[in-house]
Structures are given as C-alpha cells and as structure tokens.
XYZ file of C-alpha atoms in Angstrom:
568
model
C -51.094 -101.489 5.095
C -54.132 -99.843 3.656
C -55.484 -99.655 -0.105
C -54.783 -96.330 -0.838
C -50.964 -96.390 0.709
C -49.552 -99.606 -0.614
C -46.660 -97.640 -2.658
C -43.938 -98.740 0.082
C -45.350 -101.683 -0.662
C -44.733 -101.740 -4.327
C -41.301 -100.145 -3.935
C -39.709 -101.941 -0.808
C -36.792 -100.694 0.190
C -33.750 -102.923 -1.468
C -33.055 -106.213 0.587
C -30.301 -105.960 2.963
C -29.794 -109.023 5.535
C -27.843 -109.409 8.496
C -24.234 -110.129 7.749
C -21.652 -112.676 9.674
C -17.742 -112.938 10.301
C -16.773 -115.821 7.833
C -13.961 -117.422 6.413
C -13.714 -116.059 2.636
C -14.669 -118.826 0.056
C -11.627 -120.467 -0.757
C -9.641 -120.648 2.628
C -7.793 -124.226 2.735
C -6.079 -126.154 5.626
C -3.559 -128.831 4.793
C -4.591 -128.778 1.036
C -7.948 -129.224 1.751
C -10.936 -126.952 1.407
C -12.077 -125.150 5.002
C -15.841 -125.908 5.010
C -16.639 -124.864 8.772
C -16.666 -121.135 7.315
C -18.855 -119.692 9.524
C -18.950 -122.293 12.744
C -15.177 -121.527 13.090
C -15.722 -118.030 14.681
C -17.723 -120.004 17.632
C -14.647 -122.836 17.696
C -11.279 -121.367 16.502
C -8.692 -120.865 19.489
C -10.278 -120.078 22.624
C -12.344 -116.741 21.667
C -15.727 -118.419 22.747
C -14.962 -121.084 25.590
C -18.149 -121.206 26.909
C -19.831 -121.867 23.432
C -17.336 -125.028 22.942
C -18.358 -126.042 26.241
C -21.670 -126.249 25.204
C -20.925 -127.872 21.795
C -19.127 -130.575 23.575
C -22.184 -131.252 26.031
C -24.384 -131.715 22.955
C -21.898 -134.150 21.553
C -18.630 -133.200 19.929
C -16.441 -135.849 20.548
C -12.869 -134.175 20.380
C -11.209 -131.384 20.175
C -10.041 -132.082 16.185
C -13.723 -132.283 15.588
C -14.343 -129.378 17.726
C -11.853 -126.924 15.485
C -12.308 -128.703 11.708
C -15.948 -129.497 11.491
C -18.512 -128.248 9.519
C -21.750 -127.756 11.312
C -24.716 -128.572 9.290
C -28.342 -127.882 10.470
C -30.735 -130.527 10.150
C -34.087 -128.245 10.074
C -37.119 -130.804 10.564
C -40.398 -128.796 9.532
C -43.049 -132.030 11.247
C -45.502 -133.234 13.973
C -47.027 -136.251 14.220
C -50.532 -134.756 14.508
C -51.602 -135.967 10.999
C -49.322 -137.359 7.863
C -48.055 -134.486 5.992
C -47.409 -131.748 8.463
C -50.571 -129.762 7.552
C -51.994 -126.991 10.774
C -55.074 -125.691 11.017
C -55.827 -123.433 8.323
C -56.042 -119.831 9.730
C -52.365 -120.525 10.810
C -51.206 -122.584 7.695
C -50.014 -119.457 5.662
C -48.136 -117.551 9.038
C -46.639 -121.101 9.597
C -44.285 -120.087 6.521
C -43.084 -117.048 8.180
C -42.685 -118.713 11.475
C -41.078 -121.478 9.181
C -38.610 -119.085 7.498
C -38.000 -117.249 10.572
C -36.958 -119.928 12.809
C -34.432 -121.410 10.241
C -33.052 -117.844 9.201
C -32.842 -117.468 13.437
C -31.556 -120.861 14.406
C -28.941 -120.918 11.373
C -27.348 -117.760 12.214
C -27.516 -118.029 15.688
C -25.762 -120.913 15.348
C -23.187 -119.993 13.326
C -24.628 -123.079 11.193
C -22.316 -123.602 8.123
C -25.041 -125.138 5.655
C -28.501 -125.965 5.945
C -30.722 -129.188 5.281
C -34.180 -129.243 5.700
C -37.016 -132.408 5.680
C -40.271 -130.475 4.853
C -43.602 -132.000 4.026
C -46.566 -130.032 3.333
C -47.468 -126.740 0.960
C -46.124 -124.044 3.325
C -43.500 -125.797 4.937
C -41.571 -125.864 1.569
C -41.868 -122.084 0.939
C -41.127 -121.311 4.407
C -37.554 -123.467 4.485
C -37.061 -121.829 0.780
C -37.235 -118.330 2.460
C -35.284 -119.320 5.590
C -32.390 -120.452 2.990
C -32.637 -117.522 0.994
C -32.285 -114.982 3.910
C -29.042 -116.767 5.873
C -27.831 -117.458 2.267
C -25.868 -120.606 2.848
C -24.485 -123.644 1.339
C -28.553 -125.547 1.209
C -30.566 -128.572 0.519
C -34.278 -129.746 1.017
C -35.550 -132.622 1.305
C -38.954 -133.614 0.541
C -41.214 -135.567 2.463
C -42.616 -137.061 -0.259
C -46.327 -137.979 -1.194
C -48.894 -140.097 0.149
C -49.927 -143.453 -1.513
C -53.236 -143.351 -2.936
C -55.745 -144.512 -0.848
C -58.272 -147.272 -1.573
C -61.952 -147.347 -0.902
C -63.190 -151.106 0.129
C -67.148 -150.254 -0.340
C -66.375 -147.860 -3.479
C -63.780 -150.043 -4.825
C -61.473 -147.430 -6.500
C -59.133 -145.651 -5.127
C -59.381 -142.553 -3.560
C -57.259 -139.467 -1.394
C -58.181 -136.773 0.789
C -59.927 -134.905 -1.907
C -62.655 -137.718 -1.652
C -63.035 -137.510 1.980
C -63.908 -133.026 1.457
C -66.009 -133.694 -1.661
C -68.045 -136.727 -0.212
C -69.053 -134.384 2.464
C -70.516 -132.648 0.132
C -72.341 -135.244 -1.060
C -73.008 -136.524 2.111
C -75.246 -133.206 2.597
C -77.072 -132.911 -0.205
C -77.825 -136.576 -0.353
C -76.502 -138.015 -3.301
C -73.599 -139.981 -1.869
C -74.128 -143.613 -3.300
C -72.739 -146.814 -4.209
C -74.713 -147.388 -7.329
C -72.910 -150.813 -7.744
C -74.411 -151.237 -4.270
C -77.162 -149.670 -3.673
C -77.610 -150.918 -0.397
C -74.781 -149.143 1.358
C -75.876 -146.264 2.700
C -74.740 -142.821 2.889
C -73.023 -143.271 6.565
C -71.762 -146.138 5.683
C -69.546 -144.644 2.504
C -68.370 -142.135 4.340
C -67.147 -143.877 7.377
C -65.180 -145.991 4.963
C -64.026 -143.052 2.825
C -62.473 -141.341 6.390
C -60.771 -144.659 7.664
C -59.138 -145.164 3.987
C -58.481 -142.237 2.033
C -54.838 -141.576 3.964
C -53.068 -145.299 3.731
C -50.174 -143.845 5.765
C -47.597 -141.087 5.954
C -46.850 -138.045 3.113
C -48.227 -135.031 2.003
C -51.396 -135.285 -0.034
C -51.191 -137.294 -3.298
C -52.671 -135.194 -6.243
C -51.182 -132.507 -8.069
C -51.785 -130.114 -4.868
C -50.217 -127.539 -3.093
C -47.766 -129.727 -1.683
C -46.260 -131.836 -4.709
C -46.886 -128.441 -6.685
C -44.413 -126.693 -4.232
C -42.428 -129.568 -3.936
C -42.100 -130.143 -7.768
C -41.369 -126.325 -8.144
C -37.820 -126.266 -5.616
C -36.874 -129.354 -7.504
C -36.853 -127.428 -11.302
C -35.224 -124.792 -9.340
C -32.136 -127.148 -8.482
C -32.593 -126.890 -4.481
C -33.020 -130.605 -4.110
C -31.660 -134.183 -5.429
C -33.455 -135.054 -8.785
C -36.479 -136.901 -8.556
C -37.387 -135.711 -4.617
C -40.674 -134.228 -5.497
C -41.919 -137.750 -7.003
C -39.921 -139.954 -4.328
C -42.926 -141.594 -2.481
C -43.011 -140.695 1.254
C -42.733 -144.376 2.415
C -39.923 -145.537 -0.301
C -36.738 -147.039 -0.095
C -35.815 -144.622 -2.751
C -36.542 -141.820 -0.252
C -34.543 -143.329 2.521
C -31.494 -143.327 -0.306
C -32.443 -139.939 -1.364
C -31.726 -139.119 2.230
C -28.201 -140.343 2.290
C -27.374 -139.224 -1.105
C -27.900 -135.694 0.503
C -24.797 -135.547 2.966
C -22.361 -135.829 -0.230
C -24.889 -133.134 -2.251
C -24.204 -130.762 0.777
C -20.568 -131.099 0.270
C -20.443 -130.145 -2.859
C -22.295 -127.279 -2.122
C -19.832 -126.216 0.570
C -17.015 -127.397 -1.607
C -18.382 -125.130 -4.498
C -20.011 -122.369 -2.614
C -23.427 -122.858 -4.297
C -25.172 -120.437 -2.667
C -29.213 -120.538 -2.447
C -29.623 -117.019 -4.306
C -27.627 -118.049 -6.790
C -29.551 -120.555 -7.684
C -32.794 -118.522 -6.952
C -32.809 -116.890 -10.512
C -35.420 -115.709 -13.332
C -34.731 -118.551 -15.214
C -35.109 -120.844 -11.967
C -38.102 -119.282 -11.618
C -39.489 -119.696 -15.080
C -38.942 -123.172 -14.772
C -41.008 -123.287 -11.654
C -44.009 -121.557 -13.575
C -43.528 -124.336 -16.579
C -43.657 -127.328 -14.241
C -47.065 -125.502 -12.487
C -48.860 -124.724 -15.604
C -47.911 -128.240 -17.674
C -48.896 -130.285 -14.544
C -51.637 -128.395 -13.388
C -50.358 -126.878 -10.292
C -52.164 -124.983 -7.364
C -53.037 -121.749 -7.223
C -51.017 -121.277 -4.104
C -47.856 -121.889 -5.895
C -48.287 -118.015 -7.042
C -48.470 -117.008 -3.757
C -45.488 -118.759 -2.385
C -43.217 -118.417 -5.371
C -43.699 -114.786 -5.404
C -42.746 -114.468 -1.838
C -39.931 -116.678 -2.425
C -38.521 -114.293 -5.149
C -39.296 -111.545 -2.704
C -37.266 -112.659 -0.083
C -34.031 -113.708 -2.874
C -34.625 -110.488 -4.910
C -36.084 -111.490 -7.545
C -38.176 -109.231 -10.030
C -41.295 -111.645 -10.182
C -44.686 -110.515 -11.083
C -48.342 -111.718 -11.644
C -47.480 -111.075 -15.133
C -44.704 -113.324 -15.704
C -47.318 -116.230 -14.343
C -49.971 -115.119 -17.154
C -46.800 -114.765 -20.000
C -46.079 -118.616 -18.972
C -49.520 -120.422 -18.367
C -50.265 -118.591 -22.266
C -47.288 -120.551 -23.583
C -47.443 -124.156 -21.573
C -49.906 -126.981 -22.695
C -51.667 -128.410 -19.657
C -50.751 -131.747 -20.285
C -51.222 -134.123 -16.865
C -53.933 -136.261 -15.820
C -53.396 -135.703 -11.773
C -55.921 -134.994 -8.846
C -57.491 -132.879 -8.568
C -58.893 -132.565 -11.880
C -57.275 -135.754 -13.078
C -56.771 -139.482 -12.783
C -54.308 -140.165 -11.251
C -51.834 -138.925 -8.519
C -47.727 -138.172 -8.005
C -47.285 -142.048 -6.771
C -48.737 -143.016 -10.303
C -46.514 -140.379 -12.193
C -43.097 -141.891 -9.967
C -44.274 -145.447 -11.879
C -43.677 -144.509 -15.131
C -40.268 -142.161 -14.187
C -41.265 -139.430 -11.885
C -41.477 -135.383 -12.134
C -37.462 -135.885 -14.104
C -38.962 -138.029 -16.575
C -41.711 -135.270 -17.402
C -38.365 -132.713 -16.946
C -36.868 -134.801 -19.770
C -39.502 -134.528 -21.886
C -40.275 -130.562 -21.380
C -35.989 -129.794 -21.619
C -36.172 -131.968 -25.185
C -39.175 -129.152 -26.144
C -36.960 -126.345 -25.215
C -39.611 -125.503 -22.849
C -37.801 -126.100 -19.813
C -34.385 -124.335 -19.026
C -31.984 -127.219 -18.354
C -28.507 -125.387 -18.062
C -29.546 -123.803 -14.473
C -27.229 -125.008 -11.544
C -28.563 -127.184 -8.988
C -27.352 -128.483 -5.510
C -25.722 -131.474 -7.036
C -23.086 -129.209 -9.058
C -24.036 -130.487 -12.185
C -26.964 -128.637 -14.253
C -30.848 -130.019 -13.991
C -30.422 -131.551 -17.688
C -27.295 -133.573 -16.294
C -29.576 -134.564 -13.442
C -32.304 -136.171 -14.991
C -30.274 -137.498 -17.908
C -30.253 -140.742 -16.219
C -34.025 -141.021 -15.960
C -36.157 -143.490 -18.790
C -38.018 -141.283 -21.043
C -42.377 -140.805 -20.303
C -43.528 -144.389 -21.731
C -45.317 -143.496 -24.883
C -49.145 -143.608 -24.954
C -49.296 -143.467 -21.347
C -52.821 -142.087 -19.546
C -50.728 -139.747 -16.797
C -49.010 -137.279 -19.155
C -50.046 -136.351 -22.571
C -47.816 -135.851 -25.438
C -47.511 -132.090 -26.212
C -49.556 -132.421 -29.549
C -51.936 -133.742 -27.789
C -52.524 -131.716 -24.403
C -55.643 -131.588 -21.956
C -55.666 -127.660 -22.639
C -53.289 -125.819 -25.348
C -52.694 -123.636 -22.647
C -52.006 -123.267 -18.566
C -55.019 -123.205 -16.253
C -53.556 -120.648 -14.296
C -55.020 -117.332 -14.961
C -54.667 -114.142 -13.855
C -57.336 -111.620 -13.805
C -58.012 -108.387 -12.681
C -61.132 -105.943 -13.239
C -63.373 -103.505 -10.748
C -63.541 -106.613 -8.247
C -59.675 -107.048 -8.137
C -57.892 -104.229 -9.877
C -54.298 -105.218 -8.040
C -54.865 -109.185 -9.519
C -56.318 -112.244 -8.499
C -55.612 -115.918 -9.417
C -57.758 -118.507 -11.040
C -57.566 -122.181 -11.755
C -59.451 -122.840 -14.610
C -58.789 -126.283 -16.790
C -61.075 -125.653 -19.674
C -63.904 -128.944 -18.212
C -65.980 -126.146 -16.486
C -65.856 -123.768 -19.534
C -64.109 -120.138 -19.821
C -66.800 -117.322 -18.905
C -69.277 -117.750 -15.918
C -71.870 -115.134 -15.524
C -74.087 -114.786 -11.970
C -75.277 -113.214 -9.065
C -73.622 -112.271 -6.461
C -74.050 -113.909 -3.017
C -72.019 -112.394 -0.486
C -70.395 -113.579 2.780
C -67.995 -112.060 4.806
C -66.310 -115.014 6.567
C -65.912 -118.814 4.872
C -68.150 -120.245 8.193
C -70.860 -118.478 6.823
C -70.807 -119.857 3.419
C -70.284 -123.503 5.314
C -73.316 -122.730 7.213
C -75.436 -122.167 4.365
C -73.977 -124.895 2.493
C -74.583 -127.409 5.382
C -78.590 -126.561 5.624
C -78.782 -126.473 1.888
C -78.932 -122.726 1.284
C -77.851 -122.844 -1.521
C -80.185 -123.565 -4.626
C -79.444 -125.211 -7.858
C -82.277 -123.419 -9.925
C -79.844 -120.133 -10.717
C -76.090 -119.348 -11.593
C -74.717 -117.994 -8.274
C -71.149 -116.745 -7.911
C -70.794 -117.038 -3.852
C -68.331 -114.519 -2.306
C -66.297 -114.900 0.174
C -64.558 -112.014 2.173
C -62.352 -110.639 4.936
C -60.263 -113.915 4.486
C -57.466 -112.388 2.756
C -54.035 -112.114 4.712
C -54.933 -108.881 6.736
C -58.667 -110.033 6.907
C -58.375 -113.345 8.041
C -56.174 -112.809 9.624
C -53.677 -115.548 7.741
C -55.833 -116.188 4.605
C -57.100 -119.647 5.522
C -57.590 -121.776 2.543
C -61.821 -122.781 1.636
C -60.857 -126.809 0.452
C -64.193 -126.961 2.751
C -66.790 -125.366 0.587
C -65.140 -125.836 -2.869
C -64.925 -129.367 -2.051
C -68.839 -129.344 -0.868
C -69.680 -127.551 -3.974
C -67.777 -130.455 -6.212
C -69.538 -133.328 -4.048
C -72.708 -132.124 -4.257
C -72.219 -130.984 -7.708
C -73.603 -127.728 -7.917
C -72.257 -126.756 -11.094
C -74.143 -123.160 -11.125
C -72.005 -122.118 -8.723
C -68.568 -120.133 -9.214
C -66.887 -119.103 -6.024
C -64.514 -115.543 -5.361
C -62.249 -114.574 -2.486
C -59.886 -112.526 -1.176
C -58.235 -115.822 0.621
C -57.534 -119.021 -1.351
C -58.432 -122.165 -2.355
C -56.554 -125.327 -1.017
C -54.589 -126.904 -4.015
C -57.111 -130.044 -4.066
C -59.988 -127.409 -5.169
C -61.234 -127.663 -8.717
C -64.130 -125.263 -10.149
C -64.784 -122.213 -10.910
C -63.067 -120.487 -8.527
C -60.817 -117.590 -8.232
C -58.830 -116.783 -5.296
C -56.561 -114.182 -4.008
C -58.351 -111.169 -4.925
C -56.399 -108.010 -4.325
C -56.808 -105.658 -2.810
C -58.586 -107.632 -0.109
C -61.893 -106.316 1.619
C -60.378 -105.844 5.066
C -58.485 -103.015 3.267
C -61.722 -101.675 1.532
C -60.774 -103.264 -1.714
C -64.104 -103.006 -4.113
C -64.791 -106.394 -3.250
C -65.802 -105.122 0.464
C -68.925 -103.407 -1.337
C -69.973 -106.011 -3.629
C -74.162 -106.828 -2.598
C -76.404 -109.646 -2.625
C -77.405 -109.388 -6.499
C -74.986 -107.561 -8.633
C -74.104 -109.342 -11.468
C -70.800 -110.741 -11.595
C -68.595 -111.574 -14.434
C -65.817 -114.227 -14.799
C -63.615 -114.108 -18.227
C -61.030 -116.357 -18.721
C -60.315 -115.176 -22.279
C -60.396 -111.465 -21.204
C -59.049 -112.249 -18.248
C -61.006 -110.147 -16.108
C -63.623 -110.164 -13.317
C -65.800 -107.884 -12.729
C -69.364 -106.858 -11.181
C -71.416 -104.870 -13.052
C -71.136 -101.667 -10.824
C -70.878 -98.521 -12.743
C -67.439 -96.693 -11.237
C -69.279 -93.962 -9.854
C -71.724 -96.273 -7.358
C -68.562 -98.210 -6.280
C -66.278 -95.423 -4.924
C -69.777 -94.362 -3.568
C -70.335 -97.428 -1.931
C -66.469 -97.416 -0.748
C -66.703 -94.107 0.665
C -69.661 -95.438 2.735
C -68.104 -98.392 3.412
C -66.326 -98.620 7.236
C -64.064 -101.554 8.120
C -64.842 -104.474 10.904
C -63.849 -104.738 13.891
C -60.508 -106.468 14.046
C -61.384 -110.524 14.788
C -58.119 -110.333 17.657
C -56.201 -107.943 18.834
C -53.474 -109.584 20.783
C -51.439 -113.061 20.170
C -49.214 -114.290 17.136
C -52.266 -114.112 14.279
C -52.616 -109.886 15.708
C -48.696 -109.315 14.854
C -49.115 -111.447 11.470
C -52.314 -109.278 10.688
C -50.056 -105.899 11.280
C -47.041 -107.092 9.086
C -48.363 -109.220 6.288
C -48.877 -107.821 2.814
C -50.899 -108.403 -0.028
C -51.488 -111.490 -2.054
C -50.072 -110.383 -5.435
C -46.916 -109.654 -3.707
C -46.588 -113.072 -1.896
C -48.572 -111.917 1.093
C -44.823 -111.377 3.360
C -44.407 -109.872 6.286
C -40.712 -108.253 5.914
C -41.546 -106.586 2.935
C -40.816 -103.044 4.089
C-alpha cells in the first residue's frame, strides 16, 4: 500500500467475519445450560461420523461425553528456545498475525466452543487478543508471567536483560567497570552479566513490552485479576491456572463474549495503565490493531488525550528501579488498579471474564503500602504527565510514537545521520563511529512494516547508546524500539520510507527537531526541497521476494493503524 493511496486504508471496509451454525445462547438440556454451542454441530446425532471417530481417537471417553461436552481450546503460544517465547526480531511483529491466525483457524475449524490461551511474550499477547476477537467466543488468557530479577555476583545488584543489551554497549566503548572492583575486567563483567541476568523462566521483568501488554488485557477484563503481576515461576500462577477452568464457565454460562468486552472504555483503561506505569511504545501498536480487529474506533489521538491526563507514577525498568516481581510484593498491577479506580482515573464498572466488574475483582487486593519506592502517590508523580507522546511534523506527517520520561529533557535539536537498515547503525556503533563531540539524531530507515519487512525492533543500538552513554544522541525510525529502550527515541514514524514517506529523503546533515511540548518532529527542509527530493527519490529493491516475510510485506499496513494485515 503506497503513500499516496492509503485512503482504503483509512476507510476499511466494515468488519465482517466468517459465521458458524450454533446453538442460540440460551438453549438448555435437562435444566441445565447447553455450553457445547458450537462443538455440537460436529457431535449431535450421527451428521458427522467420521469427525466423532476422530474425536474418540484423540480421547473422548464415551459417548455421553461425546454428545454433552464443551470443547475448549487450550492455545499454547511457547518454545523452549529461550524463557519468554521471544523470535528473532524481523519475525517478532508477523508472529502476531501468524499468532491470531492460527487460533482464529484452529478454533473454528474445530468447532472449538471457548478459547484459553497461555501466552508469554509482547506479541504473543496481541496476537491471541486478535485470534479471540475474530472467532468471537466465550475467552480467557493466561499470562505467562514475568521473570525474576536477575542478580549479578561480580556487580552485586541485581540486574535483567536490559543489563545484558546496555553492557554491550559499554563493553564497546570501554567503560564497563566494577569500580568497587577495579580489578575485574571488562570480559569478565560481561560473562557474568550473560550467565545471570535471566534466573529462569518468564517474559522479561521491567515495565516492557511484555508486562505492558500483559498488564493492558488484564484492565481490559480478558484475564483473572492479578495475571499480569503473577510471577512466571509462582505457586500463585499454578492456582491462577486452575482458577481459569471455572472463569471459562462462567463465560460460557453468561455468554461473555470477547468484543463485548473489547470496548472504548476497555480500551481507555488500557492507555491509563500504559501511561501511569510507563508502558512501551509498542503497546500503541498492538492495541490499535487489537481495536482494529474488534471494531473499535481507536486513534493515535486518543493515546495523546490520555498520556496528557495520567501522572507517570512507577519506578520500573527500564527507566526505573525496580521490576513487575517487585511491584507483585507489595500487591501487584490490582493493587495499583485499586489505587487508580479510587482516583476515578480508571473505569472499574467494565465486565471482565470472571462475571463480576474489574472493581469487584481487585476489591480483595491490600491497598499500595504507603511511602513505598515502586509507585508514587499521585501528588507526587515521576512526571505530571504520560511519557507517551505522539508527534507528527514534515518527518512523520501520518504520526509517530515517542517515549519520553522527562530525565532526558523535552526538545532535542541535531543533525541528521542517516541509515537505511538498523545493521548499519550497529556497524558504526560497534567500531565507534559514532562521536560524542556533537548532538546527532541517528536515523534509521526501511525498517518499518513494509520496509523491513516486519518492523524488527532496535533494543540493539538503543541499548548500546544507553551503555555507552552517549547522551548527544537521539535516535528516529520508521520501525520500533523494544519496550526495554529508554532515550530519546521515537519510533514508528509514518508513513515509512519504503513507501517514500519524507523520512526516505532526509540527508546526512539536515537539522532535525524533536518537541515534546509541541509535539512535533521535524527536519528543517523547506516543503518545496522535500517533495523535490521525493519526486527524485526511487524505492529499493525489495530485500525478498518469495517466503512468509514477502506475503507479510504485501499485506501489512501502516504503524499508526496497528500495522495489520486484514485491514482491507
């Protein structure tokens, strides 16, 4: 989809999906509620013999199971290649689709009558959101849960995966040290920093992508309260687990359907847990393809309205102190619910999955213990406002998102350094290309969703940047920043180069401007030399042609509409 024809874009056509024969809502046998709804077109009578065949080879036991029970999908969203699901990062973002795909596919295929899935990672969460919203049946997710902190034996602190990117940095421009021990050297740090930083299994322990995400689906009401806080490794998350087979009987019970609880105000409460905990960036992207696929009106707009309103008001990686398994100490993501509800911040009459509303949900939990380090009172916040901003200018005039906290100031003025893939900008980082002596805003394009193809996220160079602390540098894409980035940085710019956005013409030089109280970025191009430079400009080469990343790189849209690929 190119610049200049994105109107089918920005008026889709109105979602219709694929309906199945079902049992209306309310059907009872014997007095009780029929809950195999849609399964019972597979196993009433004899009309499918061979499919009750089947079921009985994969381990129906009898024929009164065979004809009265519910079939519930169990959709697992893991590997055991590392310890919170994560892929290699040109395929992280078209793992969603694949994600919501395969549970849309294997749930109406099926004939599933409900739906629980056990993600663990940033896109795995979106991607099971999306798969529920499209089949559109009785629901649940599970999370994962988070990582333990980690703890460094030379350093003697504790540390996460965050340390591990940003000591690299360090580690290359030679100012990774123990100044307690002076002794240790450089090789030495690191090796221990690698072997430590990930104690065991979970999805990475700061305020990232993945307990952003996961903290998001919980205000929403799509899992048990206090999931997105549970610890990975806790006997509170094994109990969470079997608390989940009564949840998803009340959901069949009640019909709770995942668009209905896929609302505005669901949504708004997704945007107040981001912006008052400091949430990533990527939670724009997935929560606006999440709305997408339920049909809801959700806009880059509605972030800015919120992040203006919210205090920033937690001390968690990666700009923080502390981490999610330090927040579940002192009550968990409910407790810091309880506390935003009692504001009137947070909307706690929504539905949720347990039948009850999220302020009956968390009513249970202890209140934030007062004067603790993890989360500010609201008179007192790190930042009167959100760090999420959105801003647009000659550079992105469709939007792009930035994380800005307030610690590395509002307005960041430079020139422009320009490279059109993120290896480039690792290159130069890794032979020290990169001087202190000026303010530099690096760019970094043709990683967007079309460009990348699959809009990898850059954790590598933000994180180098941070360890080596080059704090004259600001960094802009048209891809994004992993959710354990901090900086200056601003990320999803739209329209993307590899659809000759004006950020495919920036040069070496031109001054570019950052404003977080403006809220705009620009470079300071005069309109008349960029459409020059964009009618001279002439697209790459496509990087493939063929395979899965070829088919995402034809179907995917734009960032500021959730980057989806069914959005016709």
């Amino acid at each position: 989809m190119e610049y200049h024809d994105l109107d089918q874009q920005w008026h889709p056509e109105e979602p219709r999906y694929v309906e199945f024969p079902n049992l209306p809502f309310g059907t009872t046998q014997n007095g009780q509620p029929v809950l195999n709804r849609f399964s019972s077109t597979l196993t009433k009578d004899h009309d499918y013999p061979a499919a009750q065949a089947m079921l009985y080879a994969a381990g129906v036991p009898d024929e009164q199971a065979m004809k009265n029970a519910a079939h519930v999908g169990i959709a697992t969203v893991w590997w055991e290649g590392n310890p919170c699901n994560t892929h290699r990062m040109r395929f992280s973002l078209q793992t969603r689709e694949i994600i919501a795909d395969s549970i849309e596919t294997t749930t109406c295929a099926q004939y599933h009558d409900a739906c629980i899935s056990i993600p663990g990672c940033d896109k795995n969460m979106p991607g099971c959101i999306m798969g529920f919203a499209r089949h559109n049946r009785p629901s649940i997710m599970i999370y994962g849960g988070t990582i333990m902190p980690g703890y460094s034996n030379l350093l003697r602190k504790p540390i996460n995966i965050a340390t591990a990117l940003e000591a690299h940095g360090a580690f290359l421009f030679d100012t990774l040290k123990n100044p307690e021990y002076p002794e240790q050297t450089k090789d030495e740090i690191l090796t221990d920093i690698e072997k430590t930083a990930c104690p065991g299994p979970g999805a990475c322990g700061g305020m990232y992508t993945a307990n952003t995400m996961a903290t998001a689906i919980e205000s929403m009401g799509l899992t048990l309260p206090g999931s997105s806080s549970n610890p990975a490794t806790s006997p509170v998350k094994m109990r969470e687990c079997q608390k989940v087979a009564e949840a998803i009987k009340t959901c069949m019970v009640n019909n709770i359907l995942p668009r209905d609880l896929l609302t505005k105000r669901s949504f708004e409460n997704a945007m107040v847990m981001m912006m008052a905990l400091g949430g990533s960036t990527n939670g724009v992207l997935h929560y606006l393809a999440i709305a997408g696929t339920a049909g809801v009106d959700l806009t880059l707009d509605d972030f800015q309205r919120v992040s203006r309103k919210i205090p920033f008001i937690a001390n968690l990686a990666p700009s923080g102190k502390y981490y999610m398994a330090d927040l579940y100490d002192i009550g968990g993501v409910p407790s810091v619910m309880k506390l935003l509800v009692a504001a009137g911040l947070l909307d706690g009459g929504i539905p949720t999955v347990t039948g009850r509303t999220l302020a009956e949900n968390i009513s249970s939990f202890p209140s934030l213990p007062q004067g603790n380090e993890i989360i500010r009172s609201l008179d007192n916040p790190i930042k009167r406002t959100g760090h999420i901003e959105i801003l647009r200018g000659n550079l992105a005039p469709e939007g792009s998102v930035a994380k800005i906290t307030g610690k590395e100031g509002l307005r960041f003025i430079g020139k422009a350094r320009v490279f059109d893939k993120e290896h480039q900008l690792n290159t130069a980082l890794n032979a020290g290309q990169v001087p202190r002596t000026e303010n530099l805003v690096l760019i970094v394009r043709y990683e967007g969703p079309k460009g990348g193809p699959g809009m990898p996220e850059q954790l590598k160079a933000s994180a180098t940047l941070m360890g080596a602390r080059l704090t004259n540098v600001a960094l802009i894409t048209d891809g994004r920043y992993s959710g354990a980035s901090h900086g200056f940085i601003v990320g999803h710019v739209c329209p993307e180069a590899a659809v000759g956005g004006p950020i495919a013409v920036v040069r070496d030089g031109d001054t570019v401007i950052i404003d977080a109280e403006r809220n705009t970025v620009d470079m300071d191009v005069s309109d008349e030399d960029i459409q020059r430079r964009l009618k001279e400009w002439k697209r790459p080469k496509r990087t493939v042609t063929r395979g899965t990343l070829s088919k995402y790189e034809r179907l995917v849209g734009d960032a500021s509409h959730g980057a989806m690929t069914d959005l016709f």
